[in-house]
mmCIF file of N, CA and C in Angstrom:
data_model
loop_
_atom_site.group_PDB
_atom_site.id
_atom_site.type_symbol
_atom_site.label_atom_id
_atom_site.label_comp_id
_atom_site.label_asym_id
_atom_site.label_seq_id
_atom_site.Cartn_x
_atom_site.Cartn_y
_atom_site.Cartn_z
ATOM 1 N N MET N 208 54.775 98.064 31.350
ATOM 2 C CA MET N 208 56.025 97.326 31.431
ATOM 3 C C MET N 208 56.355 96.828 30.034
ATOM 4 N N THR N 209 57.519 97.186 29.555
ATOM 5 C CA THR N 209 57.943 96.748 28.226
ATOM 6 C C THR N 209 58.976 95.649 28.358
ATOM 7 N N MET N 210 58.947 94.767 27.436
ATOM 8 C CA MET N 210 59.888 93.659 27.453
ATOM 9 C C MET N 210 60.939 93.893 26.377
ATOM 10 N N PRO N 211 62.183 93.482 26.637
ATOM 11 C CA PRO N 211 63.215 93.669 25.627
ATOM 12 C C PRO N 211 62.927 92.865 24.364
ATOM 13 N N ASP N 212 63.308 93.415 23.253
ATOM 14 C CA ASP N 212 63.231 92.743 21.957
ATOM 15 C C ASP N 212 64.218 91.576 21.995
ATOM 16 N N GLN N 213 63.858 90.451 21.436
ATOM 17 C CA GLN N 213 64.693 89.249 21.506
ATOM 18 C C GLN N 213 66.057 89.448 20.859
ATOM 19 N N SER N 214 66.159 90.333 19.866
ATOM 20 C CA SER N 214 67.443 90.521 19.198
ATOM 21 C C SER N 214 68.413 91.341 20.035
ATOM 22 N N GLY N 215 67.880 92.088 21.029
ATOM 23 C CA GLY N 215 68.735 92.929 21.847
ATOM 24 C C GLY N 215 69.116 94.222 21.153
ATOM 25 N N GLN N 216 68.525 94.498 19.992
ATOM 26 C CA GLN N 216 68.849 95.700 19.226
ATOM 27 C C GLN N 216 67.639 96.619 19.173
ATOM 28 N N PRO N 217 67.857 97.959 19.276
ATOM 29 C CA PRO N 217 66.738 98.881 19.142
ATOM 30 C C PRO N 217 66.214 98.888 17.706
ATOM 31 N N ALA N 218 64.961 99.285 17.548
ATOM 32 C CA ALA N 218 64.369 99.398 16.218
ATOM 33 C C ALA N 218 65.105 100.473 15.433
ATOM 34 N N PRO N 219 65.156 100.372 14.107
ATOM 35 C CA PRO N 219 65.847 101.390 13.301
ATOM 36 C C PRO N 219 65.292 102.785 13.597
ATOM 37 N N GLY N 220 66.199 103.753 13.737
ATOM 38 C CA GLY N 220 65.790 105.123 14.015
ATOM 39 C C GLY N 220 65.557 105.414 15.481
ATOM 40 N N GLN N 221 65.644 104.406 16.319
ATOM 41 C CA GLN N 221 65.441 104.584 17.753
ATOM 42 C C GLN N 221 66.791 104.811 18.436
ATOM 43 N N PRO N 222 66.806 105.554 19.558
ATOM 44 C CA PRO N 222 68.067 105.738 20.274
ATOM 45 C C PRO N 222 68.536 104.414 20.888
ATOM 46 N N PRO N 223 69.814 104.298 21.195
ATOM 47 C CA PRO N 223 70.328 103.069 21.821
ATOM 48 C C PRO N 223 69.590 102.796 23.127
ATOM 49 N N VAL N 224 69.422 101.531 23.429
ATOM 50 C CA VAL N 224 68.684 101.168 24.638
ATOM 51 C C VAL N 224 69.300 99.930 25.282
ATOM 52 N N GLY N 225 69.157 99.856 26.611
ATOM 53 C CA GLY N 225 69.479 98.681 27.401
ATOM 54 C C GLY N 225 68.293 98.481 28.333
ATOM 55 N N TRP N 226 68.343 97.507 29.207
ATOM 56 C CA TRP N 226 67.214 97.248 30.091
ATOM 57 C C TRP N 226 67.682 96.966 31.504
ATOM 58 N N ILE N 227 66.885 97.415 32.455
ATOM 59 C CA ILE N 227 67.057 97.032 33.856
ATOM 60 C C ILE N 227 65.909 96.089 34.154
ATOM 61 N N ASP N 228 66.235 94.851 34.488
ATOM 62 C CA ASP N 228 65.246 93.814 34.788
ATOM 63 C C ASP N 228 65.185 93.679 36.311
ATOM 64 N N LEU N 229 64.277 94.423 36.936
ATOM 65 C CA LEU N 229 64.172 94.498 38.396
ATOM 66 C C LEU N 229 63.118 93.524 38.911
ATOM 67 N N THR N 230 63.526 92.662 39.830
ATOM 68 C CA THR N 230 62.586 91.755 40.481
ATOM 69 C C THR N 230 62.439 92.181 41.936
ATOM 70 N N ILE N 231 61.215 92.546 42.316
ATOM 71 C CA ILE N 231 60.917 92.865 43.715
ATOM 72 C C ILE N 231 60.386 91.582 44.328
ATOM 73 N N GLN N 232 61.212 90.978 45.167
ATOM 74 C CA GLN N 232 60.884 89.682 45.745
ATOM 75 C C GLN N 232 59.770 89.820 46.784
ATOM 76 N N GLY N 233 58.942 88.804 46.875
ATOM 77 C CA GLY N 233 57.841 88.809 47.833
ATOM 78 C C GLY N 233 56.528 89.128 47.148
ATOM 79 N N SER N 234 55.519 89.417 47.987
ATOM 80 C CA SER N 234 54.187 89.756 47.494
ATOM 81 C C SER N 234 53.483 90.579 48.571
ATOM 82 N N HIS N 235 52.264 90.987 48.278
ATOM 83 C CA HIS N 235 51.498 91.737 49.273
ATOM 84 C C HIS N 235 51.265 90.897 50.533
ATOM 85 N N MET N 236 51.239 89.590 50.393
ATOM 86 C CA MET N 236 50.988 88.702 51.531
ATOM 87 C C MET N 236 52.261 88.353 52.303
ATOM 88 N N THR N 237 53.410 88.297 51.621
ATOM 89 C CA THR N 237 54.632 87.844 52.292
ATOM 90 C C THR N 237 55.588 88.972 52.664
ATOM 91 N N SER N 238 55.356 90.180 52.160
ATOM 92 C CA SER N 238 56.265 91.276 52.479
ATOM 93 C C SER N 238 55.524 92.434 53.127
ATOM 94 N N ASN N 239 54.903 93.247 52.308
ATOM 95 C CA ASN N 239 54.272 94.470 52.783
ATOM 96 C C ASN N 239 53.088 94.737 51.875
ATOM 97 N N MET N 240 52.036 95.302 52.419
ATOM 98 C CA MET N 240 50.865 95.623 51.599
ATOM 99 C C MET N 240 51.183 96.713 50.579
ATOM 100 N N ILE N 241 52.197 97.524 50.859
ATOM 101 C CA ILE N 241 52.586 98.604 49.963
ATOM 102 C C ILE N 241 53.846 98.172 49.206
ATOM 103 N N VAL N 242 53.802 98.265 47.892
ATOM 104 C CA VAL N 242 54.958 97.888 47.061
ATOM 105 C C VAL N 242 56.116 98.841 47.362
ATOM 106 N N PRO N 243 57.341 98.326 47.498
ATOM 107 C CA PRO N 243 58.488 99.204 47.742
ATOM 108 C C PRO N 243 58.628 100.282 46.663
ATOM 109 N N THR N 244 59.157 101.422 47.069
ATOM 110 C CA THR N 244 59.392 102.533 46.154
ATOM 111 C C THR N 244 60.705 102.299 45.416
ATOM 112 N N VAL N 245 60.693 102.544 44.108
ATOM 113 C CA VAL N 245 61.870 102.350 43.259
ATOM 114 C C VAL N 245 62.246 103.687 42.632
ATOM 115 N N MET N 246 63.515 104.044 42.775
ATOM 116 C CA MET N 246 64.045 105.258 42.166
ATOM 117 C C MET N 246 65.154 104.842 41.196
ATOM 118 N N LEU N 247 65.021 105.221 39.925
ATOM 119 C CA LEU N 247 66.073 104.990 38.931
ATOM 120 C C LEU N 247 66.718 106.336 38.640
ATOM 121 N N ASN N 248 67.979 106.475 39.011
ATOM 122 C CA ASN N 248 68.706 107.744 38.871
ATOM 123 C C ASN N 248 67.885 108.910 39.427
ATOM 124 N N GLY N 249 67.240 108.676 40.576
ATOM 125 C CA GLY N 249 66.499 109.736 41.256
ATOM 126 C C GLY N 249 65.071 109.929 40.805
ATOM 127 N N HIS N 250 64.596 109.145 39.844
ATOM 128 C CA HIS N 250 63.222 109.277 39.350
ATOM 129 C C HIS N 250 62.391 108.098 39.835
ATOM 130 N N GLN N 251 61.260 108.378 40.494
ATOM 131 C CA GLN N 251 60.399 107.316 41.001
ATOM 132 C C GLN N 251 59.706 106.609 39.845
ATOM 133 N N MET N 252 59.688 105.285 39.898
ATOM 134 C CA MET N 252 59.113 104.478 38.826
ATOM 135 C C MET N 252 57.914 103.689 39.342
ATOM 136 N N PRO N 253 56.883 103.513 38.509
ATOM 137 C CA PRO N 253 55.757 102.666 38.908
ATOM 138 C C PRO N 253 56.199 101.202 38.856
ATOM 139 N N THR N 254 55.910 100.457 39.917
ATOM 140 C CA THR N 254 56.338 99.058 39.973
ATOM 141 C C THR N 254 55.261 98.198 40.603
ATOM 142 N N GLN N 255 55.529 96.912 40.589
ATOM 143 C CA GLN N 255 54.688 95.920 41.249
ATOM 144 C C GLN N 255 55.610 94.826 41.777
ATOM 145 N N TYR N 256 55.085 93.988 42.673
ATOM 146 C CA TYR N 256 55.881 92.843 43.113
ATOM 147 C C TYR N 256 56.119 91.946 41.912
ATOM 148 N N GLY N 257 57.267 91.309 41.888
ATOM 149 C CA GLY N 257 57.621 90.449 40.767
ATOM 150 C C GLY N 257 58.562 91.175 39.823
ATOM 151 N N ARG N 258 58.460 90.832 38.561
ATOM 152 C CA ARG N 258 59.402 91.329 37.544
ATOM 153 C C ARG N 258 58.926 92.655 36.952
ATOM 154 N N ASN N 259 59.847 93.615 36.867
ATOM 155 C CA ASN N 259 59.606 94.918 36.259
ATOM 156 C C ASN N 259 60.770 95.190 35.316
ATOM 157 N N VAL N 260 60.492 95.430 34.036
ATOM 158 C CA VAL N 260 61.550 95.662 33.053
ATOM 159 C C VAL N 260 61.457 97.106 32.568
ATOM 160 N N PHE N 261 62.595 97.829 32.668
ATOM 161 C CA PHE N 261 62.648 99.229 32.278
ATOM 162 C C PHE N 261 63.638 99.419 31.135
ATOM 163 N N PRO N 262 63.184 99.950 29.985
ATOM 164 C CA PRO N 262 64.127 100.306 28.934
ATOM 165 C C PRO N 262 64.835 101.599 29.345
ATOM 166 N N VAL N 263 66.157 101.616 29.255
ATOM 167 C CA VAL N 263 66.940 102.779 29.691
ATOM 168 C C VAL N 263 68.053 103.053 28.690
ATOM 169 N N PRO N 264 68.511 104.306 28.624
ATOM 170 C CA PRO N 264 69.679 104.593 27.780
ATOM 171 C C PRO N 264 70.926 103.941 28.389
ATOM 172 N N PRO N 265 71.855 103.510 27.566
ATOM 173 C CA PRO N 265 73.095 102.951 28.097
ATOM 174 C C PRO N 265 73.823 103.977 28.961
ATOM 175 N N GLY N 266 74.536 103.479 29.958
ATOM 176 C CA GLY N 266 75.308 104.356 30.822
ATOM 177 C C GLY N 266 75.185 103.968 32.275
ATOM 178 N N PRO N 267 75.658 104.840 33.174
ATOM 179 C CA PRO N 267 75.609 104.543 34.611
ATOM 180 C C PRO N 267 74.198 104.720 35.168
ATOM 181 N N TRP N 268 73.801 103.795 36.016
ATOM 182 C CA TRP N 268 72.475 103.837 36.646
ATOM 183 C C TRP N 268 72.598 103.510 38.122
ATOM 184 N N THR N 269 71.738 104.114 38.922
ATOM 185 C CA THR N 269 71.631 103.806 40.346
ATOM 186 C C THR N 269 70.180 103.464 40.644
ATOM 187 N N VAL N 270 69.977 102.299 41.233
ATOM 188 C CA VAL N 270 68.649 101.874 41.670
ATOM 189 C C VAL N 270 68.619 102.045 43.182
ATOM 190 N N GLU N 271 67.692 102.856 43.672
ATOM 191 C CA GLU N 271 67.499 103.040 45.107
ATOM 192 C C GLU N 271 66.098 102.545 45.437
ATOM 193 N N MET N 272 65.989 101.830 46.548
ATOM 194 C CA MET N 272 64.687 101.280 46.938
ATOM 195 C C MET N 272 64.485 101.423 48.435
ATOM 196 N N TYR N 273 63.228 101.530 48.819
ATOM 197 C CA TYR N 273 62.860 101.531 50.229
ATOM 198 C C TYR N 273 61.396 101.155 50.348
ATOM 199 N N THR N 274 61.027 100.765 51.531
ATOM 200 C CA THR N 274 59.642 100.457 51.840
ATOM 201 C C THR N 274 59.164 101.489 52.844
ATOM 202 N N GLN N 275 57.916 101.854 52.765
ATOM 203 C CA GLN N 275 57.409 102.863 53.700
ATOM 204 C C GLN N 275 56.091 102.403 54.292
ATOM 205 N N TRP N 276 56.015 102.525 55.593
ATOM 206 C CA TRP N 276 54.750 102.321 56.293
ATOM 207 C C TRP N 276 54.489 103.636 57.004
ATOM 208 N N THR N 277 54.976 103.795 58.223
ATOM 209 C CA THR N 277 54.892 105.108 58.874
ATOM 210 C C THR N 277 56.208 105.862 58.711
ATOM 211 N N TRP N 278 57.269 105.166 58.363
ATOM 212 C CA TRP N 278 58.558 105.776 58.056
ATOM 213 C C TRP N 278 59.234 104.919 56.994
ATOM 214 N N LYS N 279 60.291 105.458 56.403
ATOM 215 C CA LYS N 279 61.030 104.720 55.376
ATOM 216 C C LYS N 279 61.940 103.693 56.043
ATOM 217 N N PHE N 280 61.913 102.471 55.538
ATOM 218 C CA PHE N 280 62.819 101.431 56.019
ATOM 219 C C PHE N 280 63.184 100.524 54.854
ATOM 220 N N GLY N 281 64.128 99.645 55.087
ATOM 221 C CA GLY N 281 64.541 98.716 54.043
ATOM 222 C C GLY N 281 65.298 99.392 52.917
ATOM 223 N N LYS N 282 65.957 100.511 53.249
ATOM 224 C CA LYS N 282 66.689 101.242 52.206
ATOM 225 C C LYS N 282 67.836 100.399 51.658
ATOM 226 N N ALA N 283 68.008 100.468 50.338
ATOM 227 C CA ALA N 283 69.104 99.769 49.678
ATOM 228 C C ALA N 283 69.338 100.436 48.330
ATOM 229 N N SER N 284 70.584 100.427 47.878
ATOM 230 C CA SER N 284 70.875 100.998 46.557
ATOM 231 C C SER N 284 71.973 100.192 45.872
ATOM 232 N N LEU N 285 71.975 100.287 44.554
ATOM 233 C CA LEU N 285 72.937 99.555 43.745
ATOM 234 C C LEU N 285 73.260 100.403 42.513
ATOM 235 N N SER N 286 74.552 100.604 42.246
ATOM 236 C CA SER N 286 74.986 101.359 41.066
ATOM 237 C C SER N 286 75.695 100.409 40.101
ATOM 238 N N PHE N 287 75.465 100.621 38.810
ATOM 239 C CA PHE N 287 76.040 99.757 37.781
ATOM 240 C C PHE N 287 75.929 100.456 36.437
ATOM 241 N N ASP N 288 76.562 99.887 35.425
ATOM 242 C CA ASP N 288 76.479 100.401 34.061
ATOM 243 C C ASP N 288 75.599 99.475 33.224
ATOM 244 N N VAL N 289 74.780 100.084 32.371
ATOM 245 C CA VAL N 289 73.969 99.330 31.420
ATOM 246 C C VAL N 289 74.599 99.531 30.044
ATOM 247 N N ALA N 290 74.966 98.429 29.386
ATOM 248 C CA ALA N 290 75.548 98.499 28.043
ATOM 249 C C ALA N 290 74.434 98.425 27.001
ATOM 250 N N GLU N 291 74.668 99.032 25.868
ATOM 251 C CA GLU N 291 73.683 99.035 24.789
ATOM 252 C C GLU N 291 73.300 97.595 24.417
ATOM 253 N N GLY N 292 72.009 97.329 24.363
ATOM 254 C CA GLY N 292 71.512 96.010 23.978
ATOM 255 C C GLY N 292 71.578 94.960 25.060
ATOM 256 N N HIS N 293 72.030 95.321 26.274
ATOM 257 C CA HIS N 293 72.146 94.352 27.361
ATOM 258 C C HIS N 293 71.083 94.581 28.428
ATOM 259 N N THR N 294 70.774 93.517 29.145
ATOM 260 C CA THR N 294 69.829 93.556 30.252
ATOM 261 C C THR N 294 70.600 93.305 31.541
ATOM 262 N N VAL N 295 70.386 94.171 32.546
ATOM 263 C CA VAL N 295 71.048 94.014 33.840
ATOM 264 C C VAL N 295 70.006 93.541 34.852
ATOM 265 N N PRO N 296 70.183 92.340 35.417
ATOM 266 C CA PRO N 296 69.230 91.866 36.423
ATOM 267 C C PRO N 296 69.501 92.531 37.779
ATOM 268 N N VAL N 297 68.426 92.907 38.467
ATOM 269 C CA VAL N 297 68.519 93.484 39.809
ATOM 270 C C VAL N 297 67.430 92.831 40.647
ATOM 271 N N PHE N 298 67.792 92.402 41.864
ATOM 272 C CA PHE N 298 66.836 91.780 42.781
ATOM 273 C C PHE N 298 66.816 92.566 44.085
ATOM 274 N N TYR N 299 65.619 92.781 44.638
ATOM 275 C CA TYR N 299 65.472 93.496 45.911
ATOM 276 C C TYR N 299 64.586 92.666 46.833
ATOM 277 N N ALA N 300 65.025 92.555 48.095
ATOM 278 C CA ALA N 300 64.227 91.889 49.131
ATOM 279 C C ALA N 300 64.073 92.863 50.293
ATOM 280 N N ALA N 301 62.823 93.183 50.629
ATOM 281 C CA ALA N 301 62.549 94.052 51.773
ATOM 282 C C ALA N 301 62.833 93.269 53.054
ATOM 283 N N PRO N 302 63.207 93.956 54.134
ATOM 284 C CA PRO N 302 63.501 93.256 55.396
ATOM 285 C C PRO N 302 62.232 92.735 56.063
ATOM 286 N N ALA N 303 62.411 91.770 56.957
ATOM 287 C CA ALA N 303 61.287 91.193 57.691
ATOM 288 C C ALA N 303 60.785 92.133 58.787
ATOM 289 N N THR N 304 61.640 93.031 59.260
ATOM 290 C CA THR N 304 61.236 94.011 60.271
ATOM 291 C C THR N 304 61.622 95.401 59.775
ATOM 292 N N THR N 305 61.106 96.416 60.440
ATOM 293 C CA THR N 305 61.395 97.793 60.011
ATOM 294 C C THR N 305 62.737 98.303 60.512
ATOM 295 N N PHE N 306 63.521 97.465 61.151
ATOM 296 C CA PHE N 306 64.783 97.911 61.736
ATOM 297 C C PHE N 306 66.015 97.518 60.924
ATOM 298 N N GLN N 307 65.834 96.808 59.821
ATOM 299 C CA GLN N 307 66.960 96.385 58.993
ATOM 300 C C GLN N 307 66.943 97.100 57.644
ATOM 301 N N LYS N 308 68.088 97.035 56.968
ATOM 302 C CA LYS N 308 68.187 97.535 55.598
ATOM 303 C C LYS N 308 67.644 96.470 54.664
ATOM 304 N N GLY N 309 67.262 96.878 53.468
ATOM 305 C CA GLY N 309 66.856 95.924 52.450
ATOM 306 C C GLY N 309 68.081 95.292 51.815
ATOM 307 N N ALA N 310 67.872 94.269 51.015
ATOM 308 C CA ALA N 310 68.968 93.600 50.309
ATOM 309 C C ALA N 310 68.763 93.792 48.813
ATOM 310 N N ILE N 311 69.823 94.211 48.117
ATOM 311 C CA ILE N 311 69.742 94.436 46.679
ATOM 312 C C ILE N 311 71.009 93.906 46.027
ATOM 313 N N GLY N 312 70.868 93.313 44.854
ATOM 314 C CA GLY N 312 72.025 92.785 44.149
ATOM 315 C C GLY N 312 71.631 92.260 42.786
ATOM 316 N N HIS N 313 72.594 91.648 42.107
ATOM 317 C CA HIS N 313 72.354 91.138 40.756
ATOM 318 C C HIS N 313 71.881 89.684 40.750
ATOM 319 N N VAL N 314 71.785 89.069 41.927
ATOM 320 C CA VAL N 314 71.254 87.709 42.060
ATOM 321 C C VAL N 314 70.157 87.736 43.121
ATOM 322 N N LYS N 315 69.358 86.689 43.189
ATOM 323 C CA LYS N 315 68.266 86.615 44.160
ATOM 324 C C LYS N 315 68.812 86.848 45.572
ATOM 325 N N GLN N 316 68.097 87.657 46.370
ATOM 326 C CA GLN N 316 68.551 88.054 47.701
ATOM 327 C C GLN N 316 67.776 87.324 48.796
ATOM 328 N N LYS N 317 68.462 87.101 49.926
ATOM 329 C CA LYS N 317 67.787 86.562 51.106
ATOM 330 C C LYS N 317 67.097 87.714 51.825
ATOM 331 N N LYS N 318 65.966 87.450 52.421
ATOM 332 C CA LYS N 318 65.199 88.465 53.146
ATOM 333 C C LYS N 318 65.923 88.808 54.445
ATOM 334 N N PRO N 319 66.373 90.058 54.615
ATOM 335 C CA PRO N 319 67.076 90.437 55.845
ATOM 336 C C PRO N 319 66.125 90.457 57.055
ATOM 337 N N GLY N 320 66.654 90.152 58.214
ATOM 338 C CA GLY N 320 65.909 90.291 59.461
ATOM 339 C C GLY N 320 65.022 89.129 59.850
ATOM 340 N N VAL N 321 65.047 88.034 59.117
ATOM 341 C CA VAL N 321 64.181 86.896 59.445
ATOM 342 C C VAL N 321 64.572 86.313 60.801
ATOM 343 N N LEU N 322 65.876 86.173 61.061
ATOM 344 C CA LEU N 322 66.340 85.625 62.333
ATOM 345 C C LEU N 322 65.898 86.516 63.499
ATOM 346 N N ALA N 323 66.015 87.825 63.340
ATOM 347 C CA ALA N 323 65.592 88.759 64.392
ATOM 348 C C ALA N 323 64.094 88.644 64.644
ATOM 349 N N LEU N 324 63.304 88.527 63.589
ATOM 350 C CA LEU N 324 61.857 88.393 63.745
ATOM 351 C C LEU N 324 61.498 87.097 64.470
ATOM 352 N N VAL N 325 62.143 86.002 64.097
ATOM 353 C CA VAL N 325 61.888 84.709 64.755
ATOM 354 C C VAL N 325 62.283 84.790 66.232
ATOM 355 N N ALA N 326 63.423 85.417 66.538
ATOM 356 C CA ALA N 326 63.869 85.547 67.929
ATOM 357 C C ALA N 326 62.853 86.337 68.758
ATOM 358 N N VAL N 327 62.343 87.432 68.215
ATOM 359 C CA VAL N 327 61.342 88.234 68.935
ATOM 360 C C VAL N 327 60.074 87.418 69.160
ATOM 361 N N LEU N 328 59.631 86.689 68.140
ATOM 362 C CA LEU N 328 58.422 85.871 68.292
ATOM 363 C C LEU N 328 58.610 84.774 69.330
ATOM 364 N N VAL N 329 59.793 84.159 69.369
ATOM 365 C CA VAL N 329 60.075 83.117 70.374
ATOM 366 C C VAL N 329 60.021 83.717 71.779
ATOM 367 N N VAL N 330 60.616 84.894 71.966
ATOM 368 C CA VAL N 330 60.593 85.557 73.273
ATOM 369 C C VAL N 330 59.153 85.862 73.684
ATOM 370 N N VAL N 331 58.344 86.364 72.769
ATOM 371 C CA VAL N 331 56.939 86.677 73.076
ATOM 372 C C VAL N 331 56.184 85.413 73.484
ATOM 373 N N VAL N 332 56.379 84.326 72.746
ATOM 374 C CA VAL N 332 55.708 83.066 73.082
ATOM 375 C C VAL N 332 56.164 82.564 74.449
ATOM 376 N N LEU N 333 57.460 82.670 74.752
ATOM 377 C CA LEU N 333 57.961 82.223 76.058
ATOM 378 C C LEU N 333 57.402 83.079 77.199
ATOM 379 N N VAL N 334 57.292 84.380 76.990
ATOM 380 C CA VAL N 334 56.713 85.255 78.019
ATOM 381 C C VAL N 334 55.252 84.900 78.258
ATOM 382 N N ILE N 335 54.502 84.697 77.195
ATOM 383 C CA ILE N 335 53.087 84.325 77.340
ATOM 384 C C ILE N 335 52.971 82.976 78.030
ATOM 385 N N ALA N 336 53.808 82.015 77.654
ATOM 386 C CA ALA N 336 53.777 80.685 78.286
ATOM 387 C C ALA N 336 54.127 80.801 79.771
ATOM 388 N N GLY N 337 55.098 81.681 80.107
ATOM 389 C CA GLY N 337 55.460 81.885 81.513
ATOM 390 C C GLY N 337 54.310 82.491 82.312
ATOM 391 N N ILE N 338 53.615 83.451 81.734
ATOM 392 C CA ILE N 338 52.478 84.069 82.423
ATOM 393 C C ILE N 338 51.366 83.045 82.633
ATOM 394 N N VAL N 339 51.097 82.243 81.626
ATOM 395 C CA VAL N 339 50.070 81.209 81.742
ATOM 396 C C VAL N 339 50.473 80.193 82.804
ATOM 397 N N ALA N 340 51.742 79.791 82.828
ATOM 398 C CA ALA N 340 52.223 78.809 83.808
ATOM 399 C C ALA N 340 52.116 79.356 85.235
ATOM 400 N N LEU N 341 52.355 80.651 85.424
ATOM 401 C CA LEU N 341 52.266 81.246 86.775
ATOM 402 C C LEU N 341 50.833 81.356 87.254
ATOM 403 N N THR N 342 49.902 81.500 86.332
ATOM 404 C CA THR N 342 48.491 81.646 86.731
ATOM 405 C C THR N 342 47.812 80.315 86.995
ATOM 406 N N ILE N 343 48.426 79.239 86.608
ATOM 407 C CA ILE N 343 47.813 77.913 86.831
ATOM 408 C C ILE N 343 48.095 77.413 88.215
#
């Protein structure tokens, strides 16, 4: 992982560069044991939870992300332009369940599907409580 130079300018003799500052929200404990897959303009990139900074040539970029367990879920994509010497922030939040899309944007994202997960857990607890109440 490379960090942008503080001046925002490439070293002399180097091609123009910009940066994609991707934050994968969550951790192995709060999201998924497997880090979401990141594709930059169709190329898979090595990543980790937290901040990932990619030096890229200026121009149009598409970030596509998904999480995979037994199937792909949490798909999300974002297209934008990177200007020379600029950093574009991107945030991704995987969904709480495998039935929702992921959330991606230029600001911190809310985790999709939390309400659905809580509703399912409440129903399960109520069913178990009902079964226990009937057996007493």
